[in-house]
XYZ file of C-alpha atoms in Angstrom:
233
model
C -9.016 17.027 6.669
C -10.611 14.969 9.477
C -9.865 11.495 8.084
C -10.217 8.579 10.507
C -6.938 6.883 11.406
C -6.475 3.710 13.425
C -3.356 3.558 15.617
C -2.477 0.246 17.304
C 0.628 -0.092 19.482
C 1.072 -1.771 22.864
C 3.757 0.772 23.805
C 1.548 3.468 25.306
C 4.119 6.244 24.916
C 4.511 5.589 21.192
C 0.770 5.314 20.526
C 0.110 8.495 22.499
C 2.876 10.377 20.667
C 1.575 9.375 17.248
C -1.919 10.381 18.338
C -0.741 13.856 19.346
C 0.969 14.521 16.025
C -1.921 13.195 13.958
C -4.508 15.167 15.913
C -2.396 18.282 15.430
C -2.719 17.670 11.681
C -6.507 17.512 12.018
C -7.060 13.767 11.853
C -9.506 11.798 14.002
C -7.539 9.083 15.805
C -8.828 5.733 17.070
C -6.079 4.478 19.391
C -5.722 1.012 20.897
C -3.038 -0.866 22.802
C -4.103 -4.370 21.721
C -5.316 -6.146 18.602
C -8.663 -7.349 19.941
C -10.044 -3.859 20.483
C -8.550 -2.746 17.172
C -10.352 -5.509 15.253
C -13.632 -4.427 16.806
C -12.973 -0.848 15.680
C -12.140 -2.015 12.151
C -15.562 -3.649 11.866
C -17.500 -0.769 13.408
C -15.696 2.332 12.088
C -15.283 3.878 8.656
C -11.490 4.181 8.565
C -9.208 5.892 6.051
C -5.817 4.550 7.174
C -4.345 2.142 9.740
C -1.007 2.267 11.590
C -0.248 -1.173 13.033
C 2.502 -2.297 15.363
C 3.741 -5.759 14.437
C 4.319 -7.016 17.985
C 1.136 -6.875 20.085
C 0.239 -8.785 23.283
C -2.677 -10.711 21.767
C -2.931 -10.539 17.963
C 0.087 -9.493 15.899
C -0.067 -6.709 13.335
C 0.314 -9.129 10.430
C -2.941 -10.865 11.381
C -4.728 -7.525 11.694
C -3.370 -6.487 8.285
C -4.700 -9.687 6.721
C -8.089 -9.128 8.359
C -8.309 -5.591 6.999
C -7.407 -6.737 3.490
C -10.295 -9.208 3.483
C -12.694 -6.262 3.153
C -10.897 -2.932 2.865
C -8.311 -1.222 0.667
C -7.354 1.855 2.676
C -3.608 2.321 3.326
C -1.829 0.345 6.042
C 1.461 1.450 7.613
C 3.312 -1.151 9.693
C 5.461 -0.253 12.710
C 8.144 -2.579 14.051
C 11.198 -2.660 16.255
C 12.683 -5.340 14.008
C 14.959 -4.457 11.121
C 15.077 -7.777 9.273
C 14.139 -7.583 5.595
C 11.981 -10.683 6.052
C 9.594 -8.837 8.370
C 9.332 -5.933 5.959
C 8.686 -8.173 2.975
C 6.137 -10.132 4.997
C 4.148 -7.004 5.785
C 4.237 -5.677 2.241
C 3.365 -9.061 0.775
C 0.178 -9.442 2.825
C -1.060 -6.006 1.808
C 0.686 -3.279 3.796
C 1.524 -0.104 1.896
C 4.415 1.212 3.954
C 6.775 0.167 6.730
C 8.462 2.241 9.465
C 11.123 0.897 11.808
C 11.359 2.016 15.430
C 12.736 4.301 16.712
C 11.332 6.889 14.336
C 10.715 10.606 14.076
C 6.965 11.234 14.565
C 7.173 13.908 11.876
C 8.159 11.154 9.436
C 5.085 9.153 10.416
C 2.874 12.210 9.892
C 4.467 12.860 6.492
C 3.959 9.290 5.342
C 0.359 9.370 6.504
C -0.234 12.452 4.351
C 1.399 10.803 1.334
C -0.646 7.609 1.674
C -3.913 9.475 2.223
C -3.288 11.794 -0.713
C -2.828 8.797 -2.994
C -5.815 6.972 -1.488
C -8.154 9.967 -1.839
C -7.055 10.521 -5.419
C -7.683 6.837 -6.099
C -11.228 6.960 -4.710
C -12.389 10.432 -5.758
C -13.047 10.888 -9.482
C -13.491 14.635 -8.905
C -9.765 14.875 -8.184
C -8.803 13.435 -11.558
C -7.929 16.180 -14.031
C -8.121 14.172 -17.248
C -11.529 14.094 -18.929
C -11.000 11.297 -21.416
C -11.196 7.701 -20.332
C -7.766 6.116 -20.042
C -7.573 2.388 -20.367
C -5.127 -0.306 -21.392
C -6.123 -3.709 -22.704
C -3.064 -5.921 -22.792
C -3.843 -9.481 -23.851
C -6.836 -9.730 -21.514
C -5.466 -7.512 -18.769
C -7.710 -4.443 -18.668
C -6.871 -1.508 -16.413
C -8.826 1.761 -16.360
C -7.517 4.811 -14.542
C -10.811 6.724 -14.547
C -12.771 4.156 -12.559
C -9.670 2.524 -11.054
C -10.818 -0.942 -11.994
C -8.683 -3.770 -13.249
C -9.637 -7.179 -14.590
C -7.829 -10.177 -16.007
C -9.652 -12.360 -18.520
C -12.965 -10.895 -17.335
C -12.333 -11.439 -13.616
C -11.928 -8.316 -11.492
C -8.655 -7.910 -9.626
C -9.089 -6.299 -6.229
C -6.029 -4.066 -5.976
C -4.961 -1.661 -3.265
C -4.177 1.916 -4.408
C -0.444 1.160 -4.345
C -0.846 -2.062 -6.321
C -2.992 -0.277 -8.891
C -0.417 2.512 -9.246
C 2.427 0.021 -9.743
C 0.519 -1.911 -12.401
C -0.679 1.255 -14.128
C 2.852 2.640 -14.361
C 4.114 -0.583 -15.929
C 1.214 -0.622 -18.397
C 1.787 3.049 -19.172
C 5.402 2.187 -20.031
C 4.512 -1.029 -21.823
C 7.401 -2.412 -23.847
C 10.007 -0.572 -21.752
C 12.010 -1.899 -18.828
C 11.271 0.114 -15.676
C 13.886 0.005 -12.930
C 12.915 -0.531 -9.302
C 14.259 2.937 -8.541
C 12.108 4.608 -11.201
C 9.022 2.646 -10.189
C 9.460 3.389 -6.483
C 10.025 7.116 -6.968
C 7.083 7.402 -9.382
C 4.602 5.514 -7.181
C 5.750 6.246 -3.627
C 6.981 9.760 -4.451
C 10.030 9.277 -2.240
C 13.749 8.904 -2.869
C 14.756 5.322 -3.557
C 17.342 3.830 -1.191
C 19.587 0.844 -1.823
C 18.352 -2.546 -0.575
C 14.756 -1.376 -0.789
C 12.549 -4.454 -1.245
C 9.264 -2.553 -1.372
C 8.862 -2.772 -5.152
C 9.770 -6.465 -5.234
C 7.215 -7.258 -2.542
C 4.423 -5.429 -4.390
C 5.321 -7.074 -7.694
C 5.063 -10.403 -5.909
C 1.680 -9.428 -4.503
C 0.417 -8.413 -7.963
C 1.596 -11.673 -9.497
C -0.162 -13.588 -6.746
C -3.451 -11.797 -7.424
C -3.009 -12.401 -11.153
C -2.190 -16.094 -10.521
C 1.110 -15.530 -12.290
C 3.976 -18.013 -11.758
C 7.028 -16.125 -10.498
C 9.424 -18.091 -12.719
C 7.566 -17.622 -15.995
C 4.979 -14.814 -15.760
C 2.969 -13.828 -18.823
C 2.543 -10.197 -17.888
C 4.947 -8.635 -15.370
C 8.355 -9.945 -16.385
C 11.608 -9.484 -14.486
C 14.649 -8.303 -16.419
C 17.362 -9.387 -13.997
C 19.633 -6.594 -12.879
C 17.526 -3.994 -14.678
C 13.877 -3.956 -13.576
C 10.400 -4.985 -14.677
C 8.449 -4.832 -17.912
C 5.108 -5.638 -19.469
C 5.786 -6.598 -23.057
C 3.689 -5.327 -25.941
């Protein structure tokens, strides 16, 4: 193990608790209680995952998330004391991969870290891919290749996070079929889907934004209301 994890939370007890559990799992933890020091670490350190509190005394977690996504694609987990869906959707829309509401069980945080890192390492390490043959879809100018994890639209590369790539790949893999939010969530996040989960919707919105797709009349990822999403053949 030994991956580098950034932990940012102005509540010292919470940051310290997360640090203890992550270190027990063998991770190297870079812990900060404010956003300014965290941003400096982001620029100077080779990180593998970030855990960001939304409410910080200087720079909020959303701003830090945006800053990370300008250059990096490692997983981001947001922490918040708020329970409003708007905050969750906001975080996922700007590039976060997961969202945990306080109070939480630190074992849950550790488990989600493992899940995100496993997906991220598989995404970035060709040696972990079992299939030998190149796997690629070319759908009306949308090209996605699972071996090199690259995606382009009309010749222009799309810079996708591991989660975004997995969502798009699953839809392409099931091209012509309608995939429910429940099926998509459980296939990509590898967790049980719960009612009122807006995670899939937020990531679909993020993908459409990167593809310059109008939400009302997209050419690729279409919404089948009350059923799910599909990419038509």
